[in-house]
Amino acid sequence: MSLNTDNIRLVFGLKLKQLRIDKGMSLTDLAQKSGLSMSYINEIEKGKKYPKSDKIVALAEAMGVDYDSLVSLKLNKKLEPISELLHSNFLTELPFEIFGISPADLLELLSGAPTKLSAFISTIIEIGRTYNMTVEQFYFAVLRSYQEMHDNYFPEIEDTVDRFLAENNIGPDQQVDEFFLSNLLTDKYGFTIKYFDEEDYPHIANIRSVFLSKTNTLLINKRITSDQRAFTLGRELGFLYMKLKDRPYTSSWVEVKSFEQILNNFNASYFAGAVLIRREKLIEKLDQLFNQSTWKNDTLVELAENFQATPETLYHRISNVLPKYFGIDGIFFLRFEAPNGKKDYHLTKEMHLARRHTPHEIQQEHYCRRWISLNILDDVSDLVQKGEMKEPLVGVQISNYVDSKSQYFVMTMARPLNIISNINISVTMGFEMNDNLRAKLKFLEDPKIQTRDVNQTCERCSLFDCKERVAAPVILQKKRQIQQMKAALKAMEN
């Protein structure tokens, strides 16, 4: 991949600065020997200017190198990781501006300490390789950070949804459903909507929807539910209404081509959730829920049905409004999957607005079996095998993390994943317990809400008498051994 003009300037500046440092020359020394001003050389080294040929000749002679080696785009070993970075899509695809970093800031950072940043980049790449982290996983991690730093609330999309609703004369009490969305797509945007199953397209039987851009056709899987169809249609409207061109054409990620695709898919999904679950109505319903003196599982099921939303869409939408409208920001979201009849749990989605609690995704360790998120998957499995599964299961728990001393109120919804047979799914929202939360959630004093001591994984857990334990606390034991060694060494000094 060829470098753009900005990167060519940066490469030249990096090489010039590194050569000067390697030869033990200061800016003053190079300025005196080359006849160029210190400020001009400084701007070259920062990648802001590219000198003309006569200036390059003067710089090369001053440092005792030939012209061709100085203008070559090849970097030495110290700067190789930066060269890889500049030749990749990393700088162009990631919208650094969403994190408050301008391209100029990044170039300044690169030119300011190239060898240190080069080592840092090498470390990040090595960590990714060690944990088999793909570019797609890195992009999704960036998106999570983007959501978390904004408390998962985006006023510009909320305003866009308000404008969309007003333009289509949708009143505050009118529930947007799949039929309205379907008619809008076909009548206003000229969509053709078709439904398929595994007999029609066996290779995409586990995908909810596919958009065929050439014919403006939306294929929807026959097996998905009404609430899933509503979200699918709402997301398509999000792409159209917000004019998001770079987008995925399948509901599940088959291929990720750029970070912009992931960001646009998030924006369109946020749009769909906000259209289906109206902000004012949700705030009203949550206010009623929080002021109940006792907890009722049916309330969450009724909320999802009322808004024609999946449990996952409902929880994400709740996370949108809690920090801004209720002052509750110590929350997390988890999505687990497990095969029917098996205790093989996988954390497939997570978001942490509190940024400090567990659990996070951990490979090759065993998540705590005391979590309601996992217990409820076992309950769903039992009901499915008995043929008695009728609606999403709801479970709540106050979780005491024994090692971190943190405490969370946790509410979970679970059901079979209809698009993939024999897979059950649970979505969980956790609220950090503090005086603010206790004042706002009246039902927390309900004695029917079970409180359990939990931990992150068996490998890290100090609850040695735990009946649910499935693995030895090897990481905890190693940590304690190191602490004992440190204590012994300190005692030897005294």
CSV table of C-alpha atoms in Angstrom, one decimal:
chain,number,residue,atom,x,y,z
A,1,MET,CA,0.0,0.0,0.0
A,2,SER,CA,1.4,3.4,-1.0
A,3,LEU,CA,1.8,6.2,1.5
A,4,ASN,CA,-0.2,9.4,1.3
A,5,THR,CA,1.5,12.8,1.3
A,6,ASP,CA,1.1,13.4,5.1
A,7,ASN,CA,2.7,10.0,5.8
A,8,ILE,CA,5.6,10.7,3.4
A,9,ARG,CA,6.3,13.9,5.2
A,10,LEU,CA,6.2,12.0,8.5
A,11,VAL,CA,8.5,9.3,7.4
A,12,PHE,CA,11.0,11.8,6.2
A,13,GLY,CA,10.8,13.7,9.5
A,14,LEU,CA,11.1,10.5,11.5
A,15,LYS,CA,14.2,9.5,9.6
A,16,LEU,CA,15.8,12.9,9.8
A,17,LYS,CA,15.3,13.1,13.6
A,18,GLN,CA,16.5,9.6,14.2
A,19,LEU,CA,19.6,10.2,12.1
A,20,ARG,CA,20.4,13.4,14.0
A,21,ILE,CA,20.0,11.7,17.3
A,22,ASP,CA,22.1,8.7,16.3
A,23,LYS,CA,24.9,11.0,15.3
A,24,GLY,CA,24.7,12.9,18.5
A,25,MET,CA,23.7,16.2,16.9
A,26,SER,CA,21.4,18.8,18.4
A,27,LEU,CA,19.0,20.9,16.4
A,28,THR,CA,21.5,23.8,16.8
A,29,ASP,CA,24.3,21.6,15.4
A,30,LEU,CA,22.3,20.5,12.4
A,31,ALA,CA,21.1,24.1,11.7
A,32,GLN,CA,24.6,25.4,11.8
A,33,LYS,CA,26.1,22.7,9.5
A,34,SER,CA,23.2,22.7,7.0
A,35,GLY,CA,22.6,26.5,6.9
A,36,LEU,CA,18.9,25.9,7.6
A,37,SER,CA,17.0,27.5,10.6
A,38,MET,CA,16.2,25.5,13.7
A,39,SER,CA,12.5,26.2,13.4
A,40,TYR,CA,12.4,25.0,9.8
A,41,ILE,CA,14.2,21.7,10.7
A,42,ASN,CA,11.9,21.3,13.7
A,43,GLU,CA,8.8,21.5,11.4
A,44,ILE,CA,10.4,19.0,9.0
A,45,GLU,CA,11.0,16.5,11.9
A,46,LYS,CA,7.4,16.9,13.0
A,47,GLY,CA,6.2,16.0,9.6
A,48,LYS,CA,4.7,19.4,8.9
A,49,LYS,CA,7.0,20.3,6.0
A,50,TYR,CA,8.8,18.4,3.2
A,51,PRO,CA,12.0,20.2,2.1
A,52,LYS,CA,12.9,20.9,-1.5
A,53,SER,CA,15.8,19.1,-3.2
A,54,ASP,CA,18.4,21.7,-2.4
A,55,LYS,CA,17.5,21.6,1.3
A,56,ILE,CA,17.6,17.8,1.4
A,57,VAL,CA,21.1,18.0,-0.2
A,58,ALA,CA,22.2,20.4,2.6
A,59,LEU,CA,20.8,18.1,5.3
A,60,ALA,CA,22.4,15.0,3.9
A,61,GLU,CA,25.8,16.6,3.6
A,62,ALA,CA,25.5,18.0,7.2
A,63,MET,CA,24.9,14.5,8.5
A,64,GLY,CA,27.3,12.7,6.2
A,65,VAL,CA,24.7,10.5,4.4
A,66,ASP,CA,23.8,10.2,0.8
A,67,TYR,CA,20.7,11.9,-0.7
A,68,ASP,CA,19.0,8.7,-1.8
A,69,SER,CA,19.1,7.0,1.6
A,70,LEU,CA,17.6,10.1,3.3
A,71,VAL,CA,14.6,10.3,0.9
A,72,SER,CA,14.0,6.6,0.9
A,73,LEU,CA,10.7,5.6,2.5
A,74,LYS,CA,12.4,2.6,4.2
A,75,LEU,CA,12.8,3.0,7.9
A,76,ASN,CA,15.5,1.4,10.1
A,77,LYS,CA,14.8,-1.4,12.6
A,78,LYS,CA,14.0,0.9,15.4
A,79,LEU,CA,11.1,2.4,13.4
A,80,GLU,CA,9.9,-0.7,11.6
A,81,PRO,CA,6.7,-1.0,13.6
A,82,ILE,CA,5.8,2.6,12.7
A,83,SER,CA,6.5,1.8,9.1
A,84,GLU,CA,4.0,-1.1,9.3
A,85,LEU,CA,1.5,1.2,11.0
A,86,LEU,CA,1.8,3.8,8.3
A,87,HIS,CA,1.4,1.2,5.5
A,88,SER,CA,-1.7,-0.3,7.1
A,89,ASN,CA,-5.3,1.0,7.3
A,90,PHE,CA,-4.9,1.7,11.0
A,91,LEU,CA,-4.4,5.5,10.8
A,92,THR,CA,-6.9,6.1,8.1
A,93,GLU,CA,-9.7,3.7,9.2
A,94,LEU,CA,-9.9,4.5,12.9
A,95,PRO,CA,-11.7,7.8,13.5
A,96,PHE,CA,-9.4,9.2,16.2
A,97,GLU,CA,-11.4,12.4,16.3
A,98,ILE,CA,-14.1,10.5,18.3
A,99,PHE,CA,-11.5,10.2,21.1
A,100,GLY,CA,-10.5,13.9,20.8
A,101,ILE,CA,-7.4,13.1,18.8
A,102,SER,CA,-6.8,15.0,15.6
A,103,PRO,CA,-4.5,13.7,12.8
A,104,ALA,CA,-2.1,16.5,13.6
A,105,ASP,CA,-2.0,15.4,17.3
A,106,LEU,CA,-1.2,11.8,16.2
A,107,LEU,CA,1.6,13.0,13.9
A,108,GLU,CA,3.0,15.1,16.7
A,109,LEU,CA,3.0,12.1,18.9
A,110,LEU,CA,4.7,9.9,16.4
A,111,SER,CA,7.4,12.4,15.6
A,112,GLY,CA,7.9,13.4,19.2
A,113,ALA,CA,9.1,10.1,20.6
A,114,PRO,CA,9.4,7.7,17.6
A,115,THR,CA,11.5,5.0,19.2
A,116,LYS,CA,9.4,4.9,22.4
A,117,LEU,CA,6.1,4.8,20.4
A,118,SER,CA,7.6,2.2,18.1
A,119,ALA,CA,8.3,-0.1,21.1
A,120,PHE,CA,4.8,0.5,22.4
A,121,ILE,CA,3.3,-0.4,19.0
A,122,SER,CA,5.4,-3.5,18.9
A,123,THR,CA,4.1,-4.5,22.3
A,124,ILE,CA,0.5,-3.9,21.3
A,125,ILE,CA,0.9,-6.0,18.1
A,126,GLU,CA,2.6,-8.8,20.2
A,127,ILE,CA,-0.2,-8.8,22.7
A,128,GLY,CA,-2.7,-9.1,19.9
A,129,ARG,CA,-0.8,-12.1,18.4
A,130,THR,CA,-0.4,-13.8,21.7
A,131,TYR,CA,-4.1,-13.7,22.4
A,132,ASN,CA,-5.0,-14.4,18.7
A,133,MET,CA,-6.7,-11.0,18.6
A,134,THR,CA,-8.0,-10.2,15.1
A,135,VAL,CA,-8.4,-6.8,13.5
A,136,GLU,CA,-12.1,-7.2,13.9
A,137,GLN,CA,-11.8,-7.9,17.6
A,138,PHE,CA,-9.6,-4.8,18.0
A,139,TYR,CA,-12.2,-2.7,16.2
A,140,PHE,CA,-15.0,-4.0,18.4
A,141,ALA,CA,-12.8,-3.2,21.5
A,142,VAL,CA,-12.4,0.4,20.2
A,143,LEU,CA,-16.2,0.7,19.7
A,144,ARG,CA,-16.8,-0.5,23.3
A,145,SER,CA,-14.4,2.2,24.6
A,146,TYR,CA,-16.2,4.8,22.4
A,147,GLN,CA,-19.5,3.7,24.0
A,148,GLU,CA,-18.2,3.7,27.5
A,149,MET,CA,-16.5,7.1,27.3
A,150,HIS,CA,-19.8,8.6,26.2
A,151,ASP,CA,-21.9,6.6,28.8
A,152,ASN,CA,-23.5,5.0,25.8
A,153,TYR,CA,-25.7,8.1,25.2
A,154,PHE,CA,-25.4,10.0,21.9
A,155,PRO,CA,-27.5,13.1,21.7
A,156,GLU,CA,-27.0,13.6,18.0
A,157,ILE,CA,-28.6,10.3,17.2
A,158,GLU,CA,-31.4,11.0,19.7
A,159,ASP,CA,-32.1,14.3,17.9
A,160,THR,CA,-32.0,12.5,14.5
A,161,VAL,CA,-34.7,10.0,15.8
A,162,ASP,CA,-36.8,12.9,17.1
A,163,ARG,CA,-36.6,14.5,13.7
A,164,PHE,CA,-37.5,11.2,11.9
A,165,LEU,CA,-40.5,10.7,14.1
A,166,ALA,CA,-41.7,14.3,13.6
A,167,GLU,CA,-41.3,14.0,9.8
A,168,ASN,CA,-43.4,10.9,9.8
A,169,ASN,CA,-46.1,12.3,12.1
A,170,ILE,CA,-45.5,9.6,14.8
A,171,GLY,CA,-47.0,10.8,18.1
A,172,PRO,CA,-45.4,10.3,21.5
A,173,ASP,CA,-47.8,7.5,22.4
A,174,GLN,CA,-47.8,5.8,19.0
A,175,GLN,CA,-45.8,2.5,19.1
A,176,VAL,CA,-43.7,1.9,16.0
A,177,ASP,CA,-44.0,-1.7,15.0
A,178,GLU,CA,-42.7,-4.0,12.2
A,179,PHE,CA,-45.6,-3.3,10.0
A,180,PHE,CA,-45.1,0.5,10.0
A,181,LEU,CA,-41.4,0.1,9.4
A,182,SER,CA,-42.0,-2.5,6.6
A,183,ASN,CA,-44.4,-0.2,4.8
A,184,LEU,CA,-42.1,2.8,5.2
A,185,LEU,CA,-39.2,0.9,3.6
A,186,THR,CA,-41.3,-0.4,0.7
A,187,ASP,CA,-43.4,2.7,0.0
A,188,LYS,CA,-40.9,5.5,0.7
A,189,TYR,CA,-37.5,3.9,-0.1
A,190,GLY,CA,-38.6,1.4,-2.8
A,191,PHE,CA,-37.4,-1.7,-0.9
A,192,THR,CA,-38.5,-5.2,-1.7
A,193,ILE,CA,-38.8,-7.4,1.4
A,194,LYS,CA,-38.5,-11.2,1.0
A,195,TYR,CA,-38.5,-13.9,3.6
A,196,PHE,CA,-36.2,-17.0,3.4
A,197,ASP,CA,-35.3,-20.2,5.2
A,198,GLU,CA,-32.6,-22.9,5.0
A,199,GLU,CA,-34.3,-24.5,2.0
A,200,ASP,CA,-33.9,-21.2,0.0
A,201,TYR,CA,-30.4,-20.4,1.1
A,202,PRO,CA,-28.8,-23.2,3.2
A,203,HIS,CA,-25.5,-21.4,3.7
A,204,ILE,CA,-27.0,-18.4,5.4
A,205,ALA,CA,-29.6,-20.1,7.5
A,206,ASN,CA,-28.1,-18.7,10.7
A,207,ILE,CA,-28.2,-15.1,9.5
A,208,ARG,CA,-31.2,-12.9,10.4
A,209,SER,CA,-31.1,-10.7,7.3
A,210,VAL,CA,-29.2,-9.8,4.2
A,211,PHE,CA,-29.4,-6.6,2.2
A,212,LEU,CA,-28.9,-6.9,-1.6
A,213,SER,CA,-27.9,-3.4,-2.6
A,214,LYS,CA,-28.2,-3.9,-6.4
A,215,THR,CA,-31.9,-4.7,-6.3
A,216,ASN,CA,-32.7,-2.9,-3.0
A,217,THR,CA,-33.9,-6.2,-1.6
A,218,LEU,CA,-34.0,-7.0,2.1
A,219,LEU,CA,-34.0,-10.8,2.8
A,220,ILE,CA,-35.3,-11.7,6.3
A,221,ASN,CA,-35.0,-15.1,7.9
A,222,LYS,CA,-38.4,-16.7,8.5
A,223,ARG,CA,-37.3,-18.0,11.9
A,224,ILE,CA,-36.7,-14.7,13.6
A,225,THR,CA,-39.4,-13.3,15.9
A,226,SER,CA,-41.6,-10.2,15.5
A,227,ASP,CA,-39.4,-8.2,17.8
A,228,GLN,CA,-36.2,-9.2,15.9
A,229,ARG,CA,-37.9,-8.3,12.6
A,230,ALA,CA,-38.8,-4.8,14.0
A,231,PHE,CA,-35.2,-4.2,15.0
A,232,THR,CA,-33.9,-5.4,11.6
A,233,LEU,CA,-36.3,-3.1,9.7
A,234,GLY,CA,-35.5,-0.2,12.1
A,235,ARG,CA,-31.7,-0.6,11.5
A,236,GLU,CA,-32.2,-0.6,7.7
A,237,LEU,CA,-34.1,2.7,8.2
A,238,GLY,CA,-31.2,4.0,10.3
A,239,PHE,CA,-28.7,3.3,7.5
A,240,LEU,CA,-31.0,5.1,5.0
A,241,TYR,CA,-32.1,8.1,7.1
A,242,MET,CA,-28.7,8.9,8.4
A,243,LYS,CA,-27.1,8.3,5.0
A,244,LEU,CA,-24.6,5.7,6.2
A,245,LYS,CA,-23.0,4.4,3.1
A,246,ASP,CA,-20.2,2.2,4.3
A,247,ARG,CA,-22.2,-0.6,6.0
A,248,PRO,CA,-22.4,-4.4,6.5
A,249,TYR,CA,-24.9,-6.2,4.3
A,250,THR,CA,-25.6,-9.0,6.7
A,251,SER,CA,-27.0,-8.9,10.2
A,252,SER,CA,-24.1,-11.1,11.5
A,253,TRP,CA,-20.5,-10.1,10.8
A,254,VAL,CA,-19.3,-12.3,8.0
A,255,GLU,CA,-16.6,-9.9,7.0
A,256,VAL,CA,-15.4,-6.6,8.6
A,257,LYS,CA,-13.8,-4.3,6.0
A,258,SER,CA,-13.3,-1.2,8.1
A,259,PHE,CA,-13.9,0.4,11.4
A,260,GLU,CA,-16.3,2.8,9.8
A,261,GLN,CA,-18.6,-0.2,9.0
A,262,ILE,CA,-18.7,-1.2,12.6
A,263,LEU,CA,-19.3,2.4,13.8
A,264,ASN,CA,-22.1,2.9,11.2
A,265,ASN,CA,-23.7,-0.4,12.2
A,266,PHE,CA,-23.7,0.7,15.8
A,267,ASN,CA,-25.2,4.1,14.8
A,268,ALA,CA,-28.0,2.4,12.8
A,269,SER,CA,-28.6,0.0,15.6
A,270,TYR,CA,-28.8,2.8,18.1
A,271,PHE,CA,-31.3,4.5,15.8
A,272,ALA,CA,-33.4,1.4,15.6
A,273,GLY,CA,-33.5,1.0,19.4
A,274,ALA,CA,-34.4,4.6,19.9
A,275,VAL,CA,-37.3,4.4,17.4
A,276,LEU,CA,-38.7,1.2,18.9
A,277,ILE,CA,-38.2,2.3,22.5
A,278,ARG,CA,-39.1,5.9,22.8
A,279,ARG,CA,-36.9,7.8,25.3
A,280,GLU,CA,-39.7,9.6,27.2
A,281,LYS,CA,-41.9,6.5,27.4
A,282,LEU,CA,-39.0,4.4,28.7
A,283,ILE,CA,-38.0,7.0,31.3
A,284,GLU,CA,-41.6,7.0,32.5
A,285,LYS,CA,-41.7,3.2,32.7
A,286,LEU,CA,-38.3,3.0,34.5
A,287,ASP,CA,-39.5,5.6,37.0
A,288,GLN,CA,-42.5,3.4,37.8
A,289,LEU,CA,-40.3,0.3,38.1
A,290,PHE,CA,-37.7,2.0,40.3
A,291,ASN,CA,-40.4,3.3,42.7
A,292,GLN,CA,-42.0,-0.2,43.3
A,293,SER,CA,-41.3,-1.5,46.8
A,294,THR,CA,-41.0,-5.1,45.6
A,295,TRP,CA,-39.4,-6.7,42.6
A,296,LYS,CA,-41.6,-8.3,39.9
A,297,ASN,CA,-40.0,-10.4,37.1
A,298,ASP,CA,-43.0,-9.9,34.9
A,299,THR,CA,-42.2,-6.2,34.7
A,300,LEU,CA,-39.2,-6.7,32.4
A,301,VAL,CA,-41.1,-9.2,30.1
A,302,GLU,CA,-44.0,-6.7,29.9
A,303,LEU,CA,-41.5,-3.9,29.0
A,304,ALA,CA,-40.0,-5.9,26.2
A,305,GLU,CA,-43.4,-6.8,24.8
A,306,ASN,CA,-44.8,-3.3,25.2
A,307,PHE,CA,-41.9,-1.9,23.1
A,308,GLN,CA,-41.8,-4.9,20.7
A,309,ALA,CA,-38.1,-5.2,21.5
A,310,THR,CA,-35.8,-8.1,22.2
A,311,PRO,CA,-34.3,-8.3,25.8
A,312,GLU,CA,-30.9,-7.2,24.3
A,313,THR,CA,-32.4,-4.2,22.6
A,314,LEU,CA,-34.3,-3.3,25.8
A,315,TYR,CA,-31.2,-3.5,28.0
A,316,HIS,CA,-29.1,-1.5,25.6
A,317,ARG,CA,-31.8,1.2,25.5
A,318,ILE,CA,-32.0,1.2,29.3
A,319,SER,CA,-28.3,1.8,29.4
A,320,ASN,CA,-28.7,4.8,27.0
A,321,VAL,CA,-30.9,6.7,29.4
A,322,LEU,CA,-29.8,5.7,32.9
A,323,PRO,CA,-26.7,7.9,33.2
A,324,LYS,CA,-28.2,11.0,31.8
A,325,TYR,CA,-31.8,10.9,33.1
A,326,PHE,CA,-31.3,8.9,36.4
A,327,GLY,CA,-27.7,9.7,37.3
A,328,ILE,CA,-26.9,5.9,37.4
A,329,ASP,CA,-23.7,5.3,35.5
A,330,GLY,CA,-22.1,2.4,37.4
A,331,ILE,CA,-23.6,-0.2,35.1
A,332,PHE,CA,-22.5,-3.1,32.9
A,333,PHE,CA,-24.0,-5.2,30.2
A,334,LEU,CA,-23.2,-8.9,29.5
A,335,ARG,CA,-24.4,-11.4,26.9
A,336,PHE,CA,-23.8,-15.1,27.4
A,337,GLU,CA,-24.5,-18.1,25.1
A,338,ALA,CA,-24.5,-21.8,26.0
A,339,PRO,CA,-25.5,-24.9,24.0
A,340,ASN,CA,-28.7,-26.5,25.2
A,341,GLY,CA,-28.0,-29.1,27.9
A,342,LYS,CA,-24.4,-28.1,28.4
A,343,LYS,CA,-22.6,-25.9,30.9
A,344,ASP,CA,-20.3,-24.4,28.2
A,345,TYR,CA,-20.7,-20.7,28.7
A,346,HIS,CA,-19.3,-18.0,26.4
A,347,LEU,CA,-19.3,-14.3,27.0
A,348,THR,CA,-20.1,-12.9,23.5
A,349,LYS,CA,-20.8,-9.2,24.3
A,350,GLU,CA,-19.9,-6.8,27.1
A,351,MET,CA,-20.0,-3.1,28.0
A,352,HIS,CA,-18.8,-1.5,31.2
A,353,LEU,CA,-19.8,2.1,31.9
A,354,ALA,CA,-18.3,1.8,35.4
A,355,ARG,CA,-14.9,0.8,33.8
A,356,ARG,CA,-13.7,-1.0,36.9
A,357,HIS,CA,-15.9,-4.0,37.8
A,358,THR,CA,-15.6,-7.7,36.8
A,359,PRO,CA,-16.4,-9.7,34.9
A,360,HIS,CA,-14.5,-9.0,31.6
A,361,GLU,CA,-14.0,-11.6,28.9
A,362,ILE,CA,-11.4,-14.1,30.1
A,363,GLN,CA,-10.2,-16.9,27.9
A,364,GLN,CA,-9.3,-20.4,29.2
A,365,GLU,CA,-10.8,-19.7,32.7
A,366,HIS,CA,-14.1,-20.8,34.2
A,367,TYR,CA,-16.6,-18.0,35.0
A,368,CYS,CA,-18.2,-18.1,38.4
A,369,ARG,CA,-21.1,-20.6,38.4
A,370,ARG,CA,-22.9,-18.5,41.1
A,371,TRP,CA,-23.8,-15.8,38.6
A,372,ILE,CA,-27.5,-15.5,37.8
A,373,SER,CA,-26.4,-15.0,34.1
A,374,LEU,CA,-25.2,-18.6,34.0
A,375,ASN,CA,-27.8,-20.2,36.3
A,376,ILE,CA,-30.6,-18.9,34.2
A,377,LEU,CA,-29.2,-20.5,31.1
A,378,ASP,CA,-29.4,-23.9,32.9
A,379,ASP,CA,-33.1,-23.1,33.7
A,380,VAL,CA,-33.8,-22.2,30.1
A,381,SER,CA,-32.2,-25.5,29.0
A,382,ASP,CA,-34.4,-27.5,31.3
A,383,LEU,CA,-37.6,-25.8,30.1
A,384,VAL,CA,-36.6,-26.2,26.5
A,385,GLN,CA,-36.0,-30.0,27.0
A,386,LYS,CA,-39.4,-30.3,28.7
A,387,GLY,CA,-41.1,-28.2,25.9
A,388,GLU,CA,-42.3,-25.7,28.5
A,389,MET,CA,-40.4,-22.6,27.3
A,390,LYS,CA,-43.0,-19.9,26.5
A,391,GLU,CA,-41.5,-16.5,27.2
A,392,PRO,CA,-38.1,-15.0,28.3
A,393,LEU,CA,-37.0,-16.1,31.8
A,394,VAL,CA,-36.1,-13.3,34.2
A,395,GLY,CA,-33.8,-13.6,37.2
A,396,VAL,CA,-32.3,-11.1,39.7
A,397,GLN,CA,-29.6,-11.2,42.2
A,398,ILE,CA,-27.4,-9.0,44.5
A,399,SER,CA,-23.9,-10.1,43.8
A,400,ASN,CA,-21.1,-9.6,46.4
A,401,TYR,CA,-17.7,-9.9,44.7
A,402,VAL,CA,-15.8,-11.4,47.6
A,403,ASP,CA,-12.3,-10.3,46.5
A,404,SER,CA,-13.0,-6.8,45.1
A,405,LYS,CA,-15.6,-6.1,47.9
A,406,SER,CA,-17.8,-4.5,45.2
A,407,GLN,CA,-21.6,-5.3,45.1
A,408,TYR,CA,-24.0,-5.2,42.2
A,409,PHE,CA,-27.7,-5.6,41.7
A,410,VAL,CA,-28.0,-7.8,38.6
A,411,MET,CA,-31.1,-8.5,36.4
A,412,THR,CA,-31.0,-11.1,33.7
A,413,MET,CA,-33.3,-12.2,30.8
A,414,ALA,CA,-32.8,-15.4,28.9
A,415,ARG,CA,-34.3,-17.4,26.1
A,416,PRO,CA,-33.4,-19.8,23.2
A,417,LEU,CA,-31.6,-18.2,20.3
A,418,ASN,CA,-34.1,-19.1,17.6
A,419,ILE,CA,-31.8,-18.3,14.7
A,420,ILE,CA,-29.3,-21.0,15.8
A,421,SER,CA,-30.8,-24.2,17.0
A,422,ASN,CA,-29.8,-25.6,20.4
A,423,ILE,CA,-28.2,-22.3,21.6
A,424,ASN,CA,-29.6,-20.4,24.6
A,425,ILE,CA,-28.8,-16.7,25.4
A,426,SER,CA,-28.9,-14.6,28.5
A,427,VAL,CA,-28.5,-10.8,28.6
A,428,THR,CA,-27.6,-9.2,31.9
A,429,MET,CA,-27.5,-5.7,33.3
A,430,GLY,CA,-25.6,-4.9,36.5
A,431,PHE,CA,-26.0,-1.8,38.7
A,432,GLU,CA,-23.2,-0.9,41.2
A,433,MET,CA,-24.6,-0.8,44.7
A,434,ASN,CA,-24.1,2.5,46.4
A,435,ASP,CA,-26.2,5.1,48.4
A,436,ASN,CA,-27.4,6.8,45.2
A,437,LEU,CA,-28.7,3.5,43.7
A,438,ARG,CA,-30.4,2.5,47.0
A,439,ALA,CA,-32.2,5.8,47.1
A,440,LYS,CA,-33.5,5.5,43.5
A,441,LEU,CA,-34.3,1.8,43.3
A,442,LYS,CA,-36.9,1.3,46.1
A,443,PHE,CA,-37.2,-2.5,45.5
A,444,LEU,CA,-33.7,-3.2,46.5
A,445,GLU,CA,-34.9,-3.8,50.1
A,446,ASP,CA,-37.2,-6.6,48.8
A,447,PRO,CA,-36.2,-9.7,50.9
A,448,LYS,CA,-37.1,-12.0,48.0
A,449,ILE,CA,-34.0,-10.7,46.0
A,450,GLN,CA,-31.3,-13.3,46.7
A,451,THR,CA,-27.8,-12.1,47.7
A,452,ARG,CA,-24.9,-14.4,46.8
A,453,ASP,CA,-21.1,-14.2,47.2
A,454,VAL,CA,-19.6,-14.4,43.8
A,455,ASN,CA,-16.2,-14.0,42.1
A,456,GLN,CA,-14.9,-13.5,38.6
A,457,THR,CA,-13.5,-17.0,37.8
A,458,CYS,CA,-12.8,-20.2,39.7
A,459,GLU,CA,-9.1,-19.8,39.0
A,460,ARG,CA,-9.1,-16.4,40.9
A,461,CYS,CA,-11.5,-17.3,43.7
A,462,SER,CA,-10.8,-17.4,47.4
A,463,LEU,CA,-14.1,-19.2,48.3
A,464,PHE,CA,-12.5,-22.6,48.9
A,465,ASP,CA,-15.7,-24.2,50.2
A,466,CYS,CA,-17.7,-23.3,47.1
A,467,LYS,CA,-19.9,-26.2,45.9
A,468,GLU,CA,-20.1,-24.7,42.4
A,469,ARG,CA,-16.4,-24.6,41.9
A,470,VAL,CA,-15.2,-26.4,38.7
A,471,ALA,CA,-11.5,-25.5,38.7
A,472,ALA,CA,-8.7,-25.0,41.2
A,473,PRO,CA,-7.8,-21.4,42.2
A,474,VAL,CA,-4.4,-21.7,40.5
A,475,ILE,CA,-4.1,-17.9,39.7
A,476,LEU,CA,-5.0,-16.9,43.2
A,477,GLN,CA,-2.5,-19.4,44.6
A,478,LYS,CA,0.3,-18.1,42.4
A,479,LYS,CA,-0.6,-14.6,43.4
A,480,ARG,CA,-0.4,-15.5,47.1
A,481,GLN,CA,2.9,-17.3,46.6
A,482,ILE,CA,4.4,-14.2,45.2
A,483,GLN,CA,3.0,-12.1,48.1
A,484,GLN,CA,4.6,-14.5,50.5
A,485,MET,CA,8.0,-14.3,48.7
A,486,LYS,CA,7.8,-10.5,48.9
A,487,ALA,CA,7.0,-10.6,52.6
A,488,ALA,CA,9.9,-13.0,53.2
A,489,LEU,CA,12.4,-10.8,51.3
A,490,LYS,CA,11.2,-7.7,53.1
A,491,ALA,CA,11.6,-9.5,56.5
A,492,MET,CA,15.2,-10.4,55.5
A,493,GLU,CA,16.1,-6.8,55.0
A,494,ASN,CA,14.9,-5.8,58.6
